[in-house]
mmCIF file of C-alpha atoms and ligand atoms in Angstrom:
data_model
loop_
_atom_site.group_PDB
_atom_site.id
_atom_site.type_symbol
_atom_site.label_atom_id
_atom_site.label_comp_id
_atom_site.label_asym_id
_atom_site.label_seq_id
_atom_site.Cartn_x
_atom_site.Cartn_y
_atom_site.Cartn_z
ATOM 1 C CA UNK A 652 69.077 201.872 13.097
ATOM 2 C CA UNK A 653 66.576 204.150 11.395
ATOM 3 C CA UNK A 654 66.583 207.728 12.440
ATOM 4 C CA UNK A 655 63.064 208.786 11.557
ATOM 5 C CA UNK A 656 60.456 206.081 11.925
ATOM 6 C CA UNK A 657 56.739 206.042 11.327
ATOM 7 C CA UNK A 658 55.621 203.354 13.727
ATOM 8 C CA UNK A 659 52.340 201.849 12.488
ATOM 9 C CA UNK A 660 50.087 200.315 15.135
ATOM 10 C CA UNK A 661 48.079 197.646 13.332
ATOM 11 C CA UNK A 662 45.931 196.970 16.391
ATOM 12 C CA UNK A 663 44.851 200.608 16.367
ATOM 13 C CA UNK A 664 44.043 200.278 12.671
ATOM 14 C CA UNK A 665 41.835 197.294 13.343
ATOM 15 C CA UNK A 666 40.234 199.017 16.304
ATOM 16 C CA UNK A 667 39.368 202.006 14.109
ATOM 17 C CA UNK A 668 37.935 199.699 11.462
ATOM 18 C CA UNK A 669 35.669 198.243 14.151
ATOM 19 C CA UNK A 670 34.564 201.782 15.043
ATOM 20 C CA UNK A 671 33.589 202.308 11.388
ATOM 21 C CA UNK A 672 31.541 199.101 11.467
ATOM 22 C CA UNK A 673 29.857 200.167 14.684
ATOM 23 C CA UNK A 674 28.684 203.430 13.121
ATOM 24 C CA UNK A 675 27.365 201.787 9.966
ATOM 25 C CA UNK A 676 26.638 198.132 10.694
ATOM 26 C CA UNK A 677 24.527 197.737 7.544
ATOM 27 C CA UNK A 678 26.915 199.362 5.075
ATOM 28 C CA UNK A 679 29.673 197.693 3.103
ATOM 29 C CA UNK A 680 33.056 199.303 3.712
ATOM 30 C CA UNK A 681 35.385 200.607 1.025
ATOM 31 C CA UNK A 682 38.640 201.244 2.907
ATOM 32 C CA UNK A 683 40.354 204.226 1.288
ATOM 33 C CA UNK A 684 44.059 203.475 0.735
ATOM 34 C CA UNK A 685 45.069 206.312 -1.580
ATOM 35 C CA UNK A 686 48.407 208.096 -1.228
ATOM 36 C CA UNK A 687 50.222 205.076 0.212
ATOM 37 C CA UNK A 688 47.380 204.498 2.675
ATOM 38 C CA UNK A 689 47.612 208.098 3.877
ATOM 39 C CA UNK A 690 51.345 207.602 4.332
ATOM 40 C CA UNK A 691 50.999 204.424 6.420
ATOM 41 C CA UNK A 692 52.193 201.925 3.779
ATOM 42 C CA UNK A 693 49.823 200.650 1.090
ATOM 43 C CA UNK A 694 50.404 196.911 1.303
ATOM 44 C CA UNK A 695 50.641 196.407 5.062
ATOM 45 C CA UNK A 696 47.496 198.464 5.547
ATOM 46 C CA UNK A 697 45.669 196.542 2.816
ATOM 47 C CA UNK A 698 46.652 193.246 4.447
ATOM 48 C CA UNK A 699 45.656 194.461 7.912
ATOM 49 C CA UNK A 700 42.246 195.592 6.628
ATOM 50 C CA UNK A 701 41.433 192.248 5.048
ATOM 51 C CA UNK A 702 37.899 192.437 6.464
ATOM 52 C CA UNK A 703 37.023 195.476 4.353
ATOM 53 C CA UNK A 704 34.564 194.749 1.546
ATOM 54 C CA UNK A 705 36.594 196.716 -0.986
ATOM 55 C CA UNK A 706 39.520 199.108 -1.282
ATOM 56 C CA UNK A 707 39.699 202.506 -2.940
ATOM 57 C CA UNK A 708 42.690 204.349 -4.352
ATOM 58 C CA UNK A 709 42.934 207.577 -6.325
ATOM 59 C CA UNK A 710 44.894 206.394 -9.364
ATOM 60 C CA UNK A 711 45.084 203.360 -11.610
ATOM 61 C CA UNK A 712 48.790 202.972 -10.767
ATOM 62 C CA UNK A 713 47.996 202.521 -7.083
ATOM 63 C CA UNK A 714 45.438 199.847 -7.904
ATOM 64 C CA UNK A 715 47.960 198.006 -10.077
ATOM 65 C CA UNK A 716 50.404 197.860 -7.156
ATOM 66 C CA UNK A 717 47.720 196.155 -5.082
ATOM 67 C CA UNK A 718 46.926 193.659 -7.849
ATOM 68 C CA UNK A 719 50.621 192.985 -8.526
ATOM 69 C CA UNK A 720 50.929 192.010 -4.883
ATOM 70 C CA UNK A 721 48.178 189.480 -4.937
ATOM 71 C CA UNK A 722 45.268 191.542 -3.617
ATOM 72 C CA UNK A 723 42.099 190.139 -5.198
ATOM 73 C CA UNK A 724 39.499 192.216 -3.354
ATOM 74 C CA UNK A 725 37.344 194.703 -5.332
ATOM 75 C CA UNK A 726 39.261 197.946 -5.918
ATOM 76 C CA UNK A 727 37.670 201.261 -6.850
ATOM 77 C CA UNK A 728 39.771 203.914 -8.598
ATOM 78 C CA UNK A 729 38.268 207.130 -7.205
ATOM 79 C CA UNK A 730 39.863 209.491 -9.706
ATOM 80 C CA UNK A 731 38.751 207.394 -12.642
ATOM 81 C CA UNK A 732 40.546 207.040 -15.974
ATOM 82 C CA UNK A 733 41.735 209.818 -18.250
ATOM 83 C CA UNK A 734 42.920 207.949 -21.330
ATOM 84 C CA UNK A 735 41.864 205.132 -23.662
ATOM 85 C CA UNK A 736 44.934 203.102 -22.646
ATOM 86 C CA UNK A 737 43.713 202.833 -19.060
ATOM 87 C CA UNK A 738 40.542 200.956 -20.032
ATOM 88 C CA UNK A 739 42.087 197.590 -21.005
ATOM 89 C CA UNK A 740 44.085 197.749 -17.743
ATOM 90 C CA UNK A 741 40.913 198.297 -15.740
ATOM 91 C CA UNK A 742 39.216 195.403 -17.523
ATOM 92 C CA UNK A 743 42.184 193.046 -17.315
ATOM 93 C CA UNK A 744 42.724 193.645 -13.584
ATOM 94 C CA UNK A 745 39.060 193.793 -12.631
ATOM 95 C CA UNK A 746 39.313 197.361 -11.349
ATOM 96 C CA UNK A 747 36.244 199.504 -10.754
ATOM 97 C CA UNK A 748 36.250 203.138 -11.778
ATOM 98 C CA UNK A 749 34.290 206.309 -11.249
ATOM 99 C CA UNK A 750 32.936 208.048 -14.315
ATOM 100 C CA UNK A 751 32.200 211.743 -14.196
ATOM 101 C CA UNK A 752 32.788 213.343 -17.621
ATOM 102 C CA UNK A 753 31.434 213.012 -21.150
ATOM 103 C CA UNK A 754 34.977 212.471 -22.392
ATOM 104 C CA UNK A 755 35.230 209.364 -20.229
ATOM 105 C CA UNK A 756 31.890 208.108 -21.486
ATOM 106 C CA UNK A 757 33.016 208.556 -25.108
ATOM 107 C CA UNK A 758 36.215 206.577 -24.400
ATOM 108 C CA UNK A 759 34.170 203.821 -22.793
ATOM 109 C CA UNK A 760 31.758 203.648 -25.718
ATOM 110 C CA UNK A 761 34.565 203.393 -28.263
ATOM 111 C CA UNK A 762 36.723 200.836 -26.452
ATOM 112 C CA UNK A 763 37.049 197.152 -27.362
ATOM 113 C CA UNK A 764 37.492 195.388 -24.056
ATOM 114 C CA UNK A 765 37.928 191.757 -23.018
ATOM 115 C CA UNK A 766 35.264 192.240 -20.339
ATOM 116 C CA UNK A 767 32.882 194.991 -19.248
ATOM 117 C CA UNK A 768 33.975 197.302 -16.426
ATOM 118 C CA UNK A 769 32.220 198.031 -13.127
ATOM 119 C CA UNK A 770 31.647 201.764 -12.941
ATOM 120 C CA UNK A 771 30.412 204.216 -10.341
ATOM 121 C CA UNK A 772 28.630 207.198 -11.785
ATOM 122 C CA UNK A 773 29.810 210.171 -9.770
ATOM 123 C CA UNK A 774 27.210 212.860 -9.253
ATOM 124 C CA UNK A 775 27.983 216.446 -8.400
ATOM 125 C CA UNK A 776 25.616 217.363 -5.589
ATOM 126 C CA UNK A 777 27.411 220.508 -4.457
ATOM 127 C CA UNK A 778 31.164 219.857 -4.341
ATOM 128 C CA UNK A 779 31.622 221.384 -7.809
ATOM 129 C CA UNK A 780 34.845 219.476 -8.372
ATOM 130 C CA UNK A 781 34.203 216.129 -10.027
ATOM 131 C CA UNK A 782 30.830 214.744 -10.982
ATOM 132 C CA UNK A 783 27.950 214.899 -13.442
ATOM 133 C CA UNK A 784 25.566 217.748 -12.849
ATOM 134 C CA UNK A 785 21.818 217.267 -12.614
ATOM 135 C CA UNK A 786 20.991 218.877 -15.946
ATOM 136 C CA UNK A 787 23.336 216.613 -17.914
ATOM 137 C CA UNK A 788 22.288 213.491 -16.079
ATOM 138 C CA UNK A 789 19.349 212.013 -18.036
ATOM 139 C CA UNK A 790 21.183 211.848 -21.373
ATOM 140 C CA UNK A 791 24.351 210.586 -19.673
ATOM 141 C CA UNK A 792 22.504 207.846 -17.821
ATOM 142 C CA UNK A 793 20.783 206.710 -20.990
ATOM 143 C CA UNK A 794 24.085 206.265 -22.813
ATOM 144 C CA UNK A 795 25.755 204.631 -19.807
ATOM 145 C CA UNK A 796 22.877 202.153 -19.500
ATOM 146 C CA UNK A 797 23.284 201.164 -23.144
ATOM 147 C CA UNK A 798 27.088 200.951 -23.052
ATOM 148 C CA UNK A 799 28.261 197.379 -23.640
ATOM 149 C CA UNK A 800 31.541 197.981 -21.862
ATOM 150 C CA UNK A 801 29.752 198.699 -18.582
ATOM 151 C CA UNK A 802 28.549 196.105 -16.063
ATOM 152 C CA UNK A 803 24.843 196.805 -15.457
ATOM 153 C CA UNK A 804 23.478 198.179 -13.307
ATOM 154 C CA UNK A 805 26.223 200.699 -12.639
ATOM 155 C CA UNK A 806 26.670 202.103 -9.125
ATOM 156 C CA UNK A 807 26.200 205.637 -7.858
ATOM 157 C CA UNK A 808 28.287 207.910 -5.699
ATOM 158 C CA UNK A 809 28.790 211.476 -4.582
ATOM 159 C CA UNK A 810 31.301 213.267 -2.370
ATOM 160 C CA UNK A 811 30.663 215.863 0.336
ATOM 161 C CA UNK A 812 32.202 219.318 0.369
ATOM 162 C CA UNK A 813 31.467 220.337 3.957
ATOM 163 C CA UNK A 814 30.730 217.210 5.936
ATOM 164 C CA UNK A 815 33.356 218.281 8.484
ATOM 165 C CA UNK A 816 31.114 221.225 9.438
ATOM 166 C CA UNK A 817 28.620 219.607 11.697
ATOM 167 C CA UNK A 818 26.018 222.344 11.941
ATOM 168 C CA UNK A 819 25.783 223.789 8.423
ATOM 169 C CA UNK A 820 22.970 222.789 6.018
ATOM 170 C CA UNK A 821 25.241 221.823 3.083
ATOM 171 C CA UNK A 822 25.639 218.105 3.748
ATOM 172 C CA UNK A 823 21.973 217.422 4.382
ATOM 173 C CA UNK A 824 21.214 219.241 1.108
ATOM 174 C CA UNK A 825 23.781 217.117 -0.738
ATOM 175 C CA UNK A 826 22.270 213.927 0.691
ATOM 176 C CA UNK A 827 18.768 215.002 -0.354
ATOM 177 C CA UNK A 828 19.951 215.958 -3.830
ATOM 178 C CA UNK A 829 21.759 212.636 -4.275
ATOM 179 C CA UNK A 830 18.683 210.696 -3.163
ATOM 180 C CA UNK A 831 16.469 212.723 -5.502
ATOM 181 C CA UNK A 832 18.739 212.241 -8.511
ATOM 182 C CA UNK A 833 19.217 208.523 -7.974
ATOM 183 C CA UNK A 834 15.758 207.481 -6.712
ATOM 184 C CA UNK A 835 14.807 205.772 -9.986
ATOM 185 C CA UNK A 836 18.144 204.014 -10.531
ATOM 186 C CA UNK A 837 18.850 200.401 -9.559
ATOM 187 C CA UNK A 838 22.582 200.588 -8.728
ATOM 188 C CA UNK A 839 24.129 200.571 -5.260
ATOM 189 C CA UNK A 840 24.987 203.871 -3.579
ATOM 190 C CA UNK A 841 27.993 205.350 -1.787
ATOM 191 C CA UNK A 842 28.117 208.751 -0.117
ATOM 192 C CA UNK A 843 29.894 208.947 3.224
ATOM 193 C CA UNK A 844 33.554 209.736 3.855
ATOM 194 C CA UNK A 845 34.813 209.672 7.472
ATOM 195 C CA UNK A 846 32.985 212.835 8.480
ATOM 196 C CA UNK A 847 29.784 211.477 6.961
ATOM 197 C CA UNK A 848 30.175 208.196 8.839
ATOM 198 C CA UNK A 849 30.720 209.997 12.145
ATOM 199 C CA UNK A 850 28.306 212.907 11.854
ATOM 200 C CA UNK A 851 25.708 212.312 9.111
ATOM 201 C CA UNK A 852 23.677 209.135 9.687
ATOM 202 C CA UNK A 853 21.634 209.649 6.492
ATOM 203 C CA UNK A 854 24.818 209.368 4.449
ATOM 204 C CA UNK A 855 25.501 205.777 5.526
ATOM 205 C CA UNK A 856 24.176 204.085 2.404
ATOM 206 C CA UNK A 857 24.902 200.695 0.770
ATOM 207 C CA UNK A 858 28.601 201.507 0.799
ATOM 208 C CA UNK A 859 30.741 203.911 2.851
ATOM 209 C CA UNK A 860 34.245 205.209 2.112
ATOM 210 C CA UNK A 861 36.242 205.823 5.308
ATOM 211 C CA UNK A 862 39.754 207.205 4.958
ATOM 212 C CA UNK A 863 41.211 209.413 7.675
ATOM 213 C CA UNK A 864 39.252 207.829 10.542
ATOM 214 C CA UNK A 865 40.800 204.432 9.824
ATOM 215 C CA UNK A 866 44.165 206.026 10.481
ATOM 216 C CA UNK A 867 42.981 207.451 13.790
ATOM 217 C CA UNK A 868 42.794 211.132 12.971
ATOM 218 C CA UNK A 869 39.737 213.341 13.199
ATOM 219 C CA UNK A 870 38.151 214.783 10.053
ATOM 220 C CA UNK A 871 36.753 217.642 12.132
ATOM 221 C CA UNK A 872 38.708 220.807 12.944
ATOM 222 C CA UNK A 873 38.890 221.387 16.686
ATOM 223 C CA UNK A 874 37.957 217.801 17.567
ATOM 224 C CA UNK A 875 40.342 215.032 18.501
ATOM 225 C CA UNK A 876 40.062 211.497 17.155
ATOM 226 C CA UNK A 877 39.959 210.248 20.749
ATOM 227 C CA UNK A 878 36.579 211.979 21.153
ATOM 228 C CA UNK A 879 35.306 209.477 18.580
ATOM 229 C CA UNK A 880 37.037 206.489 20.186
ATOM 230 C CA UNK A 881 39.638 206.442 17.398
ATOM 231 C CA UNK A 882 43.286 205.591 18.124
ATOM 232 C CA UNK A 883 46.283 207.062 16.278
ATOM 233 C CA UNK A 884 47.818 204.507 13.944
ATOM 234 C CA UNK A 885 51.010 206.360 13.083
ATOM 235 C CA UNK A 886 53.521 207.614 15.640
ATOM 236 C CA UNK A 887 56.299 209.578 13.965
ATOM 237 C CA UNK A 888 59.483 209.310 15.977
ATOM 238 C CA UNK A 889 63.057 210.472 15.873
ATOM 239 C CA UNK A 890 65.678 211.243 18.485
ATOM 240 C CA UNK A 891 67.681 213.976 20.108
ATOM 241 C CA UNK A 892 71.105 214.134 18.471
ATOM 242 C CA UNK A 893 72.550 217.001 20.521
ATOM 243 C CA UNK A 894 71.748 219.236 23.461
ATOM 244 C CA UNK A 895 73.384 222.545 24.332
ATOM 245 C CA UNK A 896 73.123 225.337 26.829
ATOM 246 C CA UNK A 897 71.843 228.555 25.318
ATOM 247 C CA UNK A 898 72.288 231.972 26.944
ATOM 248 C CA UNK A 899 69.621 234.623 27.055
ATOM 249 C CA UNK A 900 69.865 236.768 23.917
ATOM 250 C CA UNK A 901 71.480 234.132 21.660
ATOM 251 C CA UNK A 902 69.725 233.407 18.389
ATOM 252 C CA UNK A 903 69.019 229.998 16.900
ATOM 253 C CA UNK A 904 68.941 228.508 13.416
ATOM 254 C CA UNK A 905 68.751 229.852 9.866
ATOM 255 C CA UNK A 906 67.813 233.512 9.775
ATOM 256 C CA UNK A 907 68.451 233.797 13.522
ATOM 257 C CA UNK A 908 64.796 234.573 14.087
ATOM 258 C CA UNK A 909 64.423 233.060 17.519
ATOM 259 C CA UNK A 910 66.284 234.755 20.333
ATOM 260 C CA UNK A 911 66.421 233.006 23.709
ATOM 261 C CA UNK A 912 64.345 235.019 26.211
ATOM 262 C CA UNK A 913 66.212 233.386 29.121
ATOM 263 C CA UNK A 914 69.022 230.913 29.747
ATOM 264 C CA UNK A 915 67.837 227.490 28.671
ATOM 265 C CA UNK A 916 68.813 224.102 27.218
ATOM 266 C CA UNK A 917 68.176 223.447 23.555
ATOM 267 C CA UNK A 918 67.811 220.073 21.903
ATOM 268 C CA UNK A 919 68.444 219.223 18.262
ATOM 269 C CA UNK A 920 66.188 216.506 16.838
ATOM 270 C CA UNK A 921 66.921 214.624 13.639
ATOM 271 C CA UNK A 922 63.859 215.360 11.555
ATOM 272 C CA UNK A 923 63.259 218.042 8.962
ATOM 273 C CA UNK A 924 61.534 218.903 5.743
ATOM 274 C CA UNK A 925 63.659 216.258 3.992
ATOM 275 C CA UNK A 926 61.549 213.759 5.929
ATOM 276 C CA UNK A 927 58.324 215.591 5.166
ATOM 277 C CA UNK A 928 58.105 217.496 8.436
ATOM 278 C CA UNK A 929 56.800 220.840 7.179
ATOM 279 C CA UNK A 930 59.180 223.753 6.934
ATOM 280 C CA UNK A 931 56.210 226.005 7.681
ATOM 281 C CA UNK A 932 55.973 224.620 11.237
ATOM 282 C CA UNK A 933 56.170 227.786 13.341
ATOM 283 C CA UNK A 934 57.964 228.375 16.601
ATOM 284 C CA UNK A 935 55.944 226.809 19.371
ATOM 285 C CA UNK A 936 54.904 223.723 17.400
ATOM 286 C CA UNK A 937 54.905 220.965 20.052
ATOM 287 C CA UNK A 938 57.224 217.962 20.109
ATOM 288 C CA UNK A 939 57.069 215.241 22.765
ATOM 289 C CA UNK A 940 60.407 214.582 24.497
ATOM 290 C CA UNK A 941 60.465 212.239 27.480
ATOM 291 C CA UNK A 942 56.772 212.804 28.004
ATOM 292 C CA UNK A 943 56.978 216.623 27.951
ATOM 293 C CA UNK A 944 55.641 218.884 25.232
ATOM 294 C CA UNK A 945 58.477 221.163 24.203
ATOM 295 C CA UNK A 946 58.265 223.918 21.569
ATOM 296 C CA UNK A 947 60.165 224.182 18.305
ATOM 297 C CA UNK A 948 62.406 227.257 18.249
ATOM 298 C CA UNK A 949 63.944 228.706 15.085
ATOM 299 C CA UNK A 950 63.292 227.346 11.616
ATOM 300 C CA UNK A 951 62.797 223.771 10.501
ATOM 301 C CA UNK A 952 65.846 222.701 8.445
ATOM 302 C CA UNK A 953 66.109 219.889 5.936
ATOM 303 C CA UNK A 954 67.405 217.342 8.464
ATOM 304 C CA UNK A 955 66.899 218.930 11.878
ATOM 305 C CA UNK A 956 64.697 220.929 14.174
ATOM 306 C CA UNK A 957 65.640 222.679 17.410
ATOM 307 C CA UNK A 958 63.443 222.587 20.497
ATOM 308 C CA UNK A 959 63.594 224.458 23.789
ATOM 309 C CA UNK A 960 63.961 221.720 26.400
ATOM 310 C CA UNK A 961 63.736 224.296 29.200
ATOM 311 C CA UNK A 962 66.177 225.454 31.903
ATOM 312 C CA UNK A 963 67.721 222.559 33.796
ATOM 313 C CA UNK A 964 66.513 219.934 31.295
ATOM 314 C CA UNK A 965 68.284 216.580 31.683
ATOM 315 C CA UNK A 966 67.357 215.042 28.326
ATOM 316 C CA UNK A 967 70.291 213.572 26.433
ATOM 317 C CA UNK A 968 71.357 212.536 22.954
ATOM 318 C CA UNK A 969 69.602 209.388 21.853
ATOM 319 C CA UNK A 970 66.388 210.139 23.773
ATOM 320 C CA UNK A 971 63.256 209.581 21.742
ATOM 321 C CA UNK A 972 61.280 212.483 20.284
ATOM 322 C CA UNK A 973 57.694 212.052 19.085
ATOM 323 C CA UNK A 974 56.586 214.421 16.349
ATOM 324 C CA UNK A 975 52.977 213.209 16.407
ATOM 325 C CA UNK A 976 50.971 210.139 17.329
ATOM 326 C CA UNK A 977 50.972 208.422 20.705
ATOM 327 C CA UNK A 978 50.684 211.199 23.317
ATOM 328 C CA UNK A 979 50.692 214.046 20.800
ATOM 329 C CA UNK A 980 47.620 214.046 18.517
ATOM 330 C CA UNK A 981 48.419 214.846 14.897
ATOM 331 C CA UNK A 982 45.369 217.125 14.912
ATOM 332 C CA UNK A 983 47.051 219.457 17.406
ATOM 333 C CA UNK A 984 50.316 219.545 15.477
ATOM 334 C CA UNK A 985 48.432 220.196 12.216
ATOM 335 C CA UNK A 986 46.404 222.989 13.751
ATOM 336 C CA UNK A 987 49.539 224.729 15.029
ATOM 337 C CA UNK A 988 51.116 224.466 11.566
ATOM 338 C CA UNK A 989 47.984 225.685 9.822
ATOM 339 C CA UNK A 990 47.234 222.479 7.928
ATOM 340 C CA UNK A 991 45.192 219.295 8.387
ATOM 341 C CA UNK A 992 46.210 215.808 9.556
ATOM 342 C CA UNK A 993 45.702 214.462 6.021
ATOM 343 C CA UNK A 994 48.570 216.557 4.711
ATOM 344 C CA UNK A 995 51.005 215.780 7.534
ATOM 345 C CA UNK A 996 50.408 212.039 7.225
ATOM 346 C CA UNK A 997 50.650 211.826 3.438
ATOM 347 C CA UNK A 998 53.662 214.052 2.860
ATOM 348 C CA UNK A 999 56.334 211.961 4.587
ATOM 349 C CA UNK A 1000 59.226 211.220 2.251
ATOM 350 C CA UNK A 1001 60.911 207.947 1.303
ATOM 351 C CA UNK A 1002 63.612 208.601 3.946
ATOM 352 C CA UNK A 1003 61.107 207.795 6.697
ATOM 353 C CA UNK A 1004 61.137 204.153 7.682
ATOM 354 C CA UNK A 1005 57.765 202.484 8.159
ATOM 355 C CA UNK A 1006 57.764 200.021 11.030
ATOM 356 C CA UNK A 1007 54.772 197.823 11.761
ATOM 357 C CA UNK A 1008 53.823 196.993 15.302
ATOM 358 C CA UNK A 1009 50.981 195.634 17.329
ATOM 359 C CA UNK A 1010 50.235 197.459 20.551
ATOM 360 C CA UNK A 1011 50.080 194.253 22.558
ATOM 361 C CA UNK A 1012 53.694 193.444 21.767
ATOM 362 C CA UNK A 1013 56.754 195.067 23.254
ATOM 363 C CA UNK A 1014 58.971 197.083 20.936
ATOM 364 C CA UNK A 1015 60.996 196.401 18.859
ATOM 365 C CA UNK A 1016 58.349 195.243 16.446
ATOM 366 C CA UNK A 1017 58.229 191.933 14.663
ATOM 367 C CA UNK A 1018 57.719 193.011 11.128
ATOM 368 C CA UNK A 1019 59.360 195.767 9.181
ATOM 369 C CA UNK A 1020 58.364 196.880 5.733
ATOM 370 C CA UNK A 1021 59.874 199.378 3.372
ATOM 371 C CA UNK A 1022 57.556 202.000 1.973
ATOM 372 C CA UNK A 1023 55.972 201.231 -1.348
ATOM 373 C CA UNK A 1024 57.528 203.696 -3.748
HETATM 374 C C1 LIG B 1168 39.706 210.549 -0.002
HETATM 375 C C2 LIG B 1168 38.307 210.201 -0.277
HETATM 376 C C3 LIG B 1168 37.508 209.607 0.717
HETATM 377 C C4 LIG B 1168 37.967 209.409 2.144
HETATM 378 O O1 LIG B 1168 37.833 210.642 2.817
HETATM 379 P P1 LIG B 1168 38.191 210.795 4.384
HETATM 380 O O2 LIG B 1168 37.827 212.190 4.707
HETATM 381 O O3 LIG B 1168 39.649 210.551 4.488
HETATM 382 O O4 LIG B 1168 37.382 209.779 5.082
HETATM 383 C C5 LIG B 1168 36.224 209.217 0.363
HETATM 384 N N1 LIG B 1168 35.760 209.418 -0.881
HETATM 385 C C6 LIG B 1168 36.494 210.017 -1.856
HETATM 386 C C7 LIG B 1168 35.900 210.227 -3.210
HETATM 387 C C8 LIG B 1168 37.774 210.439 -1.587
HETATM 388 O O5 LIG B 1168 38.494 211.037 -2.540
#
């Protein structure tokens, strides 16, 4: 009896993982599980992706949750460490980290650790967010090579700023710059995110870092995951809790912004911004009710939305409503709202129940798991 449910299709997850392998058969795969596995549930996703070569998270805390739950696979902390206290934790739990600032290098040099740490030197090749720049690199590399707290040789990575734009020159330039800067270094390399894996063959190096494509959403604006043979993993569902006839000229919801242009039937669905469904969702955002796409009318409330079911609609309380997923690609919902699938998937709140299923089995599913807080 859970009102809003994120149904997680583990078969789809494994299918998408196979698609990653198909694109880069010679690369090792770091499955990116940050932000509660993009909202899909950290631990169940980690267990389902047991064939990945490593996992990546953004923060040390996320990595510690994985270790505390018995995950022994290599884990890379993409955001790296920011304080001296984090270093003994990284060493004790065998966590790998990126390094991208001189402050981090100084902390590493000064630390007394039980064991050296595996690090990935992050190079800025055009993102201008995190990463060492070319001019600072030689001195940095020399110190890192001499650092006793670092497992040698250290690895190398960079991150793309525009890999979702398939015809611009930026990504190819970043790849060339990364190859130029690292040509003389012995460590292993990692460049590609999902867009790189799908669209930039030269970025499929020793390691690849797929995130969004594992979850069955497209990294490219204007392209659906299905065009890349990816299947949606999450279907966000709720139900109609009321229907009512609405006369032409009546207004609906807070602010009374929507006025019925004709007599129609409205449906109220139990989902709102308290579940993480964005309040910014405009009128016309599609919802799937009994196989039909119906538009949101009026504002999104904390616990409810209203949809126009259409004149003569026969839907009734208790009928299922799909907010995105099976039959309603999250890309299309995100585009209508003016955001990206990443944000919709990761912003669900603790009120949403995560339910694991395998497509081959009939609902209700066998396993249920609470979100990892
Ligand atoms: C989030 C992240 C990824 C995964 O990106 P997707 O676009 O979701 O595939 C890869 N690398 C880094 C450094 C990241 O932060």
